[in-house]
Amino acid sequence: MAVAGLRGTTHSNVVLYNGNGEKLVQVAGPHTNHWVLGMEECQKRINKMVEQAKYEANVPLQKPLNALGMSLSGCEQEETNEQLKEELQKNFPNLSSNYVVCSDTVGSIAAALENGGIVLIAGTGSNCLLHNPDGSVHRCGGWGHIMGDEGAAWWISHKAIKVCFDEQDNFAQPPHPTKVVWKVILEHYDIKNRFDLLDHCYSRFDKSHFAGLCKLLAKAAIQGDKLSQWLFSEAGRLLARHVTAVLPQVDSKLLSEARGLPVVCVGSVWLSWEYLKPGFIAQLKETAPKLQKLSLLRLTTSMATGAVYLAAKDINVDLPRNYTDNYKIFFTYDHDQT
């Protein structure tokens, strides 16, 4: 028996498990967002990665998986999810016998929390999903960089550039000196002036590359640059606002857990928690004064593991799992002590 899980955000990976709950292989690949690639290319990439996983695990390519769970960025609508499943079955009959398709947020929760909770993604983009014990789902964000992505790497990068542009236009004064941040911007995009940057904003815009500035800003924050630290603190505020947006719909069972409301934090922006933290805490105190306790969890396994769990459940296979092995708590918010 073989069950696989695929997670797809800026990058993708496939994990393949046997019926004993043992991970056989893990394969990395490119992103699989069908809104960006189109359905045909998305399916080709999925098939190629799964075939590679089968090959490495010595599973015959012509033998379909028992189930394939796909936790993918862009898979929020049931109609397009069904389209993806149907076309995979038609175009790649040897890929899998059964499919489960869901958003990347759902897979993240499934990997760590048996009874539900919140997942808050802050990678290139941002997204927040609440999954209650009764199965009800509520969301905030996930609309892409034109309509959202607040607090994510794209937003931090864009905010840094906008602050510098505004100062140079005498449109608005920055909260801290911009010398370091502007130098980092010039280096990352390999440009000499603001006009050169317009190419990266419009005609040659690449979201991942644009958001890549955030990594250099994180280094600048560590080195003590006040503006970089402020940018991350502001991002922390916006990430906390995602939580407070879904808070009215949170089931009381989640709030009453010993560790408090569990929030699975996914994405590279969370690696800068030290600088997100001041804004995150301040925002919770301002907009969620009745929230007593909250725990931030970091996955210690791939999000694709959650997709495996969902796939196994769909075919009624009791796959062995230990949720506490899949995450670590890196911060606990206590209203009375924080």
Tab-separated table of C-alpha atoms in Angstrom:
chain	number	residue	atom	x	y	z
A	1	MET	CA	0.000	0.000	0.000
A	2	ALA	CA	1.234	3.496	-0.841
A	3	VAL	CA	-0.274	6.852	0.121
A	4	ALA	CA	1.306	10.126	-0.959
A	5	GLY	CA	0.900	13.725	0.027
A	6	LEU	CA	1.771	16.733	-2.090
A	7	ARG	CA	2.102	20.244	-0.762
A	8	GLY	CA	2.528	23.160	-3.098
A	9	THR	CA	3.255	26.790	-2.308
A	10	THR	CA	6.214	28.723	-3.719
A	11	HIS	CA	7.907	25.326	-3.910
A	12	SER	CA	6.406	21.837	-3.768
A	13	ASN	CA	7.276	18.477	-2.320
A	14	VAL	CA	5.838	14.989	-2.308
A	15	VAL	CA	6.094	12.505	0.560
A	16	LEU	CA	5.283	8.830	0.102
A	17	TYR	CA	4.169	6.637	3.015
A	18	ASN	CA	3.487	2.931	3.304
A	19	GLY	CA	0.558	1.405	5.184
A	20	ASN	CA	2.568	1.253	8.426
A	21	GLY	CA	2.870	5.011	8.563
A	22	GLU	CA	6.548	4.966	7.526
A	23	LYS	CA	7.801	7.709	5.235
A	24	LEU	CA	9.565	6.129	2.289
A	25	VAL	CA	10.767	9.125	0.278
A	26	GLN	CA	10.415	12.872	-0.081
A	27	VAL	CA	10.804	14.648	-3.426
A	28	ALA	CA	11.076	18.392	-4.034
A	29	GLY	CA	9.753	20.233	-7.062
A	30	PRO	CA	8.530	23.578	-8.464
A	31	HIS	CA	5.345	25.387	-7.470
A	32	THR	CA	1.976	23.954	-8.527
A	33	ASN	CA	-0.459	26.879	-8.351
A	34	HIS	CA	-2.901	26.276	-11.189
A	35	TRP	CA	-3.994	29.925	-11.205
A	36	VAL	CA	-0.470	30.859	-12.246
A	37	LEU	CA	0.462	27.840	-14.379
A	38	GLY	CA	-2.839	26.786	-15.846
A	39	MET	CA	-4.409	23.380	-15.157
A	40	GLU	CA	-2.450	21.493	-17.800
A	41	GLU	CA	1.011	22.488	-16.601
A	42	CYS	CA	-0.029	22.054	-12.949
A	43	GLN	CA	-1.068	18.454	-13.635
A	44	LYS	CA	2.134	17.697	-15.519
A	45	ARG	CA	4.227	18.912	-12.593
A	46	ILE	CA	2.195	16.867	-10.110
A	47	ASN	CA	2.547	13.710	-12.196
A	48	LYS	CA	6.287	14.225	-12.669
A	49	MET	CA	6.956	14.659	-8.945
A	50	VAL	CA	4.844	11.641	-7.975
A	51	GLU	CA	6.556	9.508	-10.622
A	52	GLN	CA	9.922	10.530	-9.187
A	53	ALA	CA	8.729	9.572	-5.695
A	54	LYS	CA	7.526	6.193	-6.978
A	55	TYR	CA	10.846	5.595	-8.717
A	56	GLU	CA	12.875	6.381	-5.605
A	57	ALA	CA	10.630	4.153	-3.466
A	58	ASN	CA	10.781	1.287	-5.982
A	59	VAL	CA	7.053	1.507	-6.674
A	60	PRO	CA	6.184	0.552	-10.287
A	61	LEU	CA	5.230	3.664	-12.282
A	62	GLN	CA	2.242	1.878	-13.790
A	63	LYS	CA	0.867	1.035	-10.328
A	64	PRO	CA	-1.498	3.762	-9.074
A	65	LEU	CA	-1.128	5.020	-5.539
A	66	ASN	CA	-3.915	4.026	-3.184
A	67	ALA	CA	-4.525	7.712	-2.537
A	68	LEU	CA	-2.889	11.060	-3.224
A	69	GLY	CA	-3.589	14.028	-0.992
A	70	MET	CA	-2.801	17.431	-2.493
A	71	SER	CA	-2.545	20.469	-0.243
A	72	LEU	CA	-1.884	23.207	-2.766
A	73	SER	CA	-1.760	26.966	-2.921
A	74	GLY	CA	-4.687	28.151	-5.049
A	75	CYS	CA	-6.958	25.185	-4.238
A	76	GLU	CA	-9.589	27.020	-2.215
A	77	GLN	CA	-12.588	26.454	-4.505
A	78	GLU	CA	-14.398	23.125	-4.620
A	79	GLU	CA	-15.285	23.523	-8.298
A	80	THR	CA	-11.695	23.856	-9.491
A	81	ASN	CA	-10.545	21.198	-7.003
A	82	GLU	CA	-12.978	18.741	-8.592
A	83	GLN	CA	-11.744	19.757	-12.023
A	84	LEU	CA	-8.163	19.021	-10.971
A	85	LYS	CA	-9.101	15.564	-9.673
A	86	GLU	CA	-11.140	14.641	-12.731
A	87	GLU	CA	-8.476	15.734	-15.196
A	88	LEU	CA	-5.711	13.935	-13.291
A	89	GLN	CA	-7.761	10.724	-13.389
A	90	LYS	CA	-8.357	11.167	-17.106
A	91	ASN	CA	-4.907	12.316	-18.216
A	92	PHE	CA	-2.760	10.265	-15.823
A	93	PRO	CA	-4.668	7.030	-15.037
A	94	ASN	CA	-1.625	5.406	-13.406
A	95	LEU	CA	-1.048	8.251	-10.984
A	96	SER	CA	-3.490	7.381	-8.173
A	97	SER	CA	-6.757	5.559	-7.516
A	98	ASN	CA	-8.118	8.249	-5.196
A	99	TYR	CA	-7.538	11.966	-4.685
A	100	VAL	CA	-8.065	14.569	-1.997
A	101	VAL	CA	-7.539	18.206	-2.969
A	102	CYS	CA	-7.454	21.095	-0.504
A	103	SER	CA	-5.680	24.374	0.117
A	104	ASP	CA	-2.210	24.551	1.622
A	105	THR	CA	-3.757	25.912	4.824
A	106	VAL	CA	-5.908	22.804	5.365
A	107	GLY	CA	-2.938	20.479	4.932
A	108	SER	CA	-0.909	22.431	7.460
A	109	ILE	CA	-3.581	22.032	10.144
A	110	ALA	CA	-4.024	18.338	9.361
A	111	ALA	CA	-0.315	17.708	9.943
A	112	ALA	CA	-0.311	19.047	13.500
A	113	LEU	CA	-3.809	19.268	14.956
A	114	GLU	CA	-6.254	16.381	15.157
A	115	ASN	CA	-9.143	18.503	16.460
A	116	GLY	CA	-8.617	21.666	14.449
A	117	GLY	CA	-7.092	25.071	15.080
A	118	ILE	CA	-5.705	27.975	13.092
A	119	VAL	CA	-3.004	27.952	10.447
A	120	LEU	CA	-1.309	31.248	9.642
A	121	ILE	CA	0.898	31.224	6.561
A	122	ALA	CA	3.535	33.919	6.116
A	123	GLY	CA	5.842	32.959	3.290
A	124	THR	CA	5.971	34.755	-0.032
A	125	GLY	CA	2.263	35.423	0.555
A	126	SER	CA	-0.020	35.180	3.586
A	127	ASN	CA	-3.193	33.290	4.433
A	128	CYS	CA	-5.146	32.339	7.550
A	129	LEU	CA	-7.615	29.518	8.059
A	130	LEU	CA	-9.616	28.453	11.103
A	131	HIS	CA	-10.775	24.832	11.244
A	132	ASN	CA	-13.132	24.164	14.156
A	133	PRO	CA	-13.675	20.747	15.805
A	134	ASP	CA	-17.164	20.585	14.252
A	135	GLY	CA	-15.647	20.901	10.769
A	136	SER	CA	-16.686	24.501	10.162
A	137	VAL	CA	-14.107	26.609	8.336
A	138	HIS	CA	-13.443	30.352	8.362
A	139	ARG	CA	-10.707	32.251	6.560
A	140	CYS	CA	-8.960	35.577	6.289
A	141	GLY	CA	-6.578	36.505	3.482
A	142	GLY	CA	-5.095	34.321	0.799
A	143	TRP	CA	-6.027	36.740	-1.962
A	144	GLY	CA	-2.582	37.228	-3.505
A	145	HIS	CA	-0.367	40.298	-3.636
A	146	ILE	CA	-2.867	42.544	-5.441
A	147	MET	CA	-5.639	42.046	-2.877
A	148	GLY	CA	-3.768	40.883	0.200
A	149	ASP	CA	-0.602	39.084	1.393
A	150	GLU	CA	-0.343	41.421	4.378
A	151	GLY	CA	2.527	40.565	6.710
A	152	ALA	CA	4.185	38.233	4.206
A	153	ALA	CA	7.582	38.497	2.509
A	154	TRP	CA	6.026	40.218	-0.491
A	155	TRP	CA	4.360	42.803	1.759
A	156	ILE	CA	7.546	43.459	3.773
A	157	SER	CA	9.554	43.912	0.576
A	158	HIS	CA	6.974	46.205	-0.976
A	159	LYS	CA	6.647	48.242	2.219
A	160	ALA	CA	10.417	48.715	2.411
A	161	ILE	CA	10.534	50.022	-1.153
A	162	LYS	CA	7.508	52.263	-0.661
A	163	VAL	CA	8.989	53.848	2.467
A	164	CYS	CA	12.164	54.701	0.528
A	165	PHE	CA	10.261	56.006	-2.489
A	166	ASP	CA	8.045	58.160	-0.279
A	167	GLU	CA	11.029	59.694	1.470
A	168	GLN	CA	12.811	60.443	-1.799
A	169	ASP	CA	9.623	62.007	-3.184
A	170	ASN	CA	9.185	64.037	0.005
A	171	PHE	CA	5.744	62.437	0.175
A	172	ALA	CA	6.147	60.962	3.679
A	173	GLN	CA	8.957	60.730	6.199
A	174	PRO	CA	10.183	57.299	7.317
A	175	PRO	CA	10.022	56.182	10.961
A	176	HIS	CA	13.774	55.446	10.899
A	177	PRO	CA	16.748	56.205	8.574
A	178	THR	CA	16.528	54.438	5.217
A	179	LYS	CA	20.236	54.278	4.316
A	180	VAL	CA	20.699	50.569	5.066
A	181	VAL	CA	17.382	49.459	3.561
A	182	TRP	CA	17.921	51.433	0.355
A	183	LYS	CA	21.383	49.903	-0.035
A	184	VAL	CA	19.887	46.440	0.401
A	185	ILE	CA	17.229	47.217	-2.227
A	186	LEU	CA	19.846	48.326	-4.762
A	187	GLU	CA	21.897	45.188	-4.117
A	188	HIS	CA	19.025	42.696	-4.294
A	189	TYR	CA	17.589	43.975	-7.563
A	190	ASP	CA	21.007	44.874	-9.003
A	191	ILE	CA	19.918	48.412	-9.877
A	192	LYS	CA	21.346	51.926	-9.625
A	193	ASN	CA	18.240	54.073	-9.119
A	194	ARG	CA	14.490	54.065	-8.636
A	195	PHE	CA	13.727	54.034	-12.344
A	196	ASP	CA	15.625	50.778	-12.738
A	197	LEU	CA	13.364	49.225	-10.106
A	198	LEU	CA	10.218	49.867	-12.169
A	199	ASP	CA	11.220	46.997	-14.450
A	200	HIS	CA	10.974	44.602	-11.498
A	201	CYS	CA	7.648	46.113	-10.422
A	202	TYR	CA	5.919	45.867	-13.792
A	203	SER	CA	7.342	44.510	-17.067
A	204	ARG	CA	9.570	41.828	-15.450
A	205	PHE	CA	7.654	41.342	-12.218
A	206	ASP	CA	8.339	38.019	-10.528
A	207	LYS	CA	6.629	37.660	-7.175
A	208	SER	CA	9.169	35.263	-5.680
A	209	HIS	CA	12.131	37.409	-6.713
A	210	PHE	CA	10.383	40.580	-5.582
A	211	ALA	CA	9.678	39.001	-2.187
A	212	GLY	CA	13.268	37.733	-1.958
A	213	LEU	CA	14.287	41.160	-0.683
A	214	CYS	CA	12.762	40.122	2.643
A	215	LYS	CA	15.661	37.743	3.369
A	216	LEU	CA	18.160	40.591	3.157
A	217	LEU	CA	15.933	42.787	5.304
A	218	ALA	CA	15.878	40.017	7.909
A	219	LYS	CA	19.686	40.028	7.961
A	220	ALA	CA	19.673	43.820	8.296
A	221	ALA	CA	17.274	43.532	11.235
A	222	ILE	CA	19.612	41.081	12.961
A	223	GLN	CA	22.487	43.499	12.398
A	224	GLY	CA	20.531	46.211	14.196
A	225	ASP	CA	18.959	48.312	11.429
A	226	LYS	CA	15.987	50.056	13.035
A	227	LEU	CA	13.921	50.433	9.872
A	228	SER	CA	14.227	46.731	9.056
A	229	GLN	CA	13.210	45.841	12.609
A	230	TRP	CA	10.233	48.215	12.320
A	231	LEU	CA	9.145	46.582	9.047
A	232	PHE	CA	9.000	43.161	10.690
A	233	SER	CA	7.187	44.535	13.727
A	234	GLU	CA	4.567	46.046	11.418
A	235	ALA	CA	4.295	42.699	9.648
A	236	GLY	CA	3.760	41.082	13.053
A	237	ARG	CA	0.827	43.403	13.654
A	238	LEU	CA	-0.773	42.395	10.373
A	239	LEU	CA	-0.283	38.691	11.024
A	240	ALA	CA	-1.950	39.075	14.418
A	241	ARG	CA	-4.854	40.845	12.710
A	242	HIS	CA	-5.433	37.696	10.660
A	243	VAL	CA	-5.918	35.802	13.926
A	244	THR	CA	-8.216	38.406	15.450
A	245	ALA	CA	-10.266	38.455	12.225
A	246	VAL	CA	-11.300	34.802	12.673
A	247	LEU	CA	-11.376	34.902	16.476
A	248	PRO	CA	-15.160	35.537	16.731
A	249	GLN	CA	-15.764	32.210	14.937
A	250	VAL	CA	-13.359	30.119	17.080
A	251	ASP	CA	-15.031	27.210	18.891
A	252	SER	CA	-14.800	27.495	22.689
A	253	LYS	CA	-13.206	24.022	22.788
A	254	LEU	CA	-10.105	25.404	21.073
A	255	LEU	CA	-9.919	28.347	23.450
A	256	SER	CA	-10.164	26.108	26.495
A	257	GLU	CA	-7.202	23.887	25.603
A	258	ALA	CA	-4.373	23.903	28.150
A	259	ARG	CA	-1.962	25.414	25.662
A	260	GLY	CA	-4.550	27.950	24.542
A	261	LEU	CA	-5.711	28.568	20.992
A	262	PRO	CA	-3.288	26.614	18.729
A	263	VAL	CA	-1.909	28.477	15.707
A	264	VAL	CA	0.267	26.600	13.218
A	265	CYS	CA	2.767	29.062	11.741
A	266	VAL	CA	4.013	28.216	8.256
A	267	GLY	CA	6.445	30.120	6.051
A	268	SER	CA	9.930	31.603	6.170
A	269	VAL	CA	8.819	34.965	7.588
A	270	TRP	CA	8.244	33.237	10.923
A	271	LEU	CA	12.000	32.638	11.142
A	272	SER	CA	12.205	36.331	12.084
A	273	TRP	CA	9.869	35.869	15.044
A	274	GLU	CA	12.114	37.962	17.320
A	275	TYR	CA	11.271	41.031	15.225
A	276	LEU	CA	7.649	40.086	14.444
A	277	LYS	CA	6.952	39.549	18.129
A	278	PRO	CA	6.586	43.177	19.406
A	279	GLY	CA	3.972	44.082	16.808
A	280	PHE	CA	2.204	40.717	17.066
A	281	ILE	CA	1.762	40.990	20.845
A	282	ALA	CA	0.778	44.659	20.729
A	283	GLN	CA	-1.910	43.927	18.141
A	284	LEU	CA	-3.373	41.052	20.159
A	285	LYS	CA	-3.597	43.244	23.250
A	286	GLU	CA	-5.295	46.016	21.277
A	287	THR	CA	-7.807	44.008	19.253
A	288	ALA	CA	-8.279	40.801	21.261
A	289	PRO	CA	-8.344	41.886	24.923
A	290	LYS	CA	-10.457	38.863	25.913
A	291	LEU	CA	-8.058	36.305	24.410
A	292	GLN	CA	-6.351	34.685	27.386
A	293	LYS	CA	-3.922	32.248	25.835
A	294	LEU	CA	-2.531	31.342	22.432
A	295	SER	CA	0.285	29.045	21.310
A	296	LEU	CA	2.312	29.390	18.141
A	297	LEU	CA	3.392	26.054	16.631
A	298	ARG	CA	6.069	25.348	14.048
A	299	LEU	CA	5.814	22.169	11.977
A	300	THR	CA	8.725	19.760	12.304
A	301	THR	CA	7.461	17.760	9.331
A	302	SER	CA	6.452	18.674	5.804
A	303	MET	CA	3.004	20.127	5.192
A	304	ALA	CA	2.658	17.246	2.765
A	305	THR	CA	2.325	14.955	5.797
A	306	GLY	CA	-1.027	16.557	6.494
A	307	ALA	CA	-2.084	15.790	2.939
A	308	VAL	CA	-1.095	12.144	3.527
A	309	TYR	CA	-3.283	12.010	6.653
A	310	LEU	CA	-6.226	13.460	4.730
A	311	ALA	CA	-5.743	11.005	1.872
A	312	ALA	CA	-5.560	8.020	4.242
A	313	LYS	CA	-8.708	9.174	6.023
A	314	ASP	CA	-10.524	9.505	2.695
A	315	ILE	CA	-9.962	5.808	1.911
A	316	ASN	CA	-10.675	4.739	5.521
A	317	VAL	CA	-7.113	3.718	6.330
A	318	ASP	CA	-6.091	4.194	9.953
A	319	LEU	CA	-2.563	5.399	9.260
A	320	PRO	CA	-0.425	5.465	12.441
A	321	ARG	CA	0.394	9.023	13.457
A	322	ASN	CA	1.707	10.968	16.438
A	323	TYR	CA	0.768	14.627	16.121
A	324	THR	CA	3.096	15.787	18.903
A	325	ASP	CA	6.045	14.584	16.812
A	326	ASN	CA	5.016	16.910	14.000
A	327	TYR	CA	5.361	20.299	15.711
A	328	LYS	CA	7.067	22.371	18.380
A	329	ILE	CA	5.589	25.276	20.342
A	330	PHE	CA	7.893	28.289	19.931
A	331	PHE	CA	5.812	30.939	21.722
A	332	THR	CA	2.906	31.051	24.152
A	333	TYR	CA	0.904	34.233	24.577
A	334	ASP	CA	-0.620	34.686	28.030
A	335	HIS	CA	-2.665	37.858	28.355
A	336	ASP	CA	-1.970	38.153	32.068
A	337	GLN	CA	1.779	37.566	31.841
A	338	THR	CA	2.876	38.868	28.429
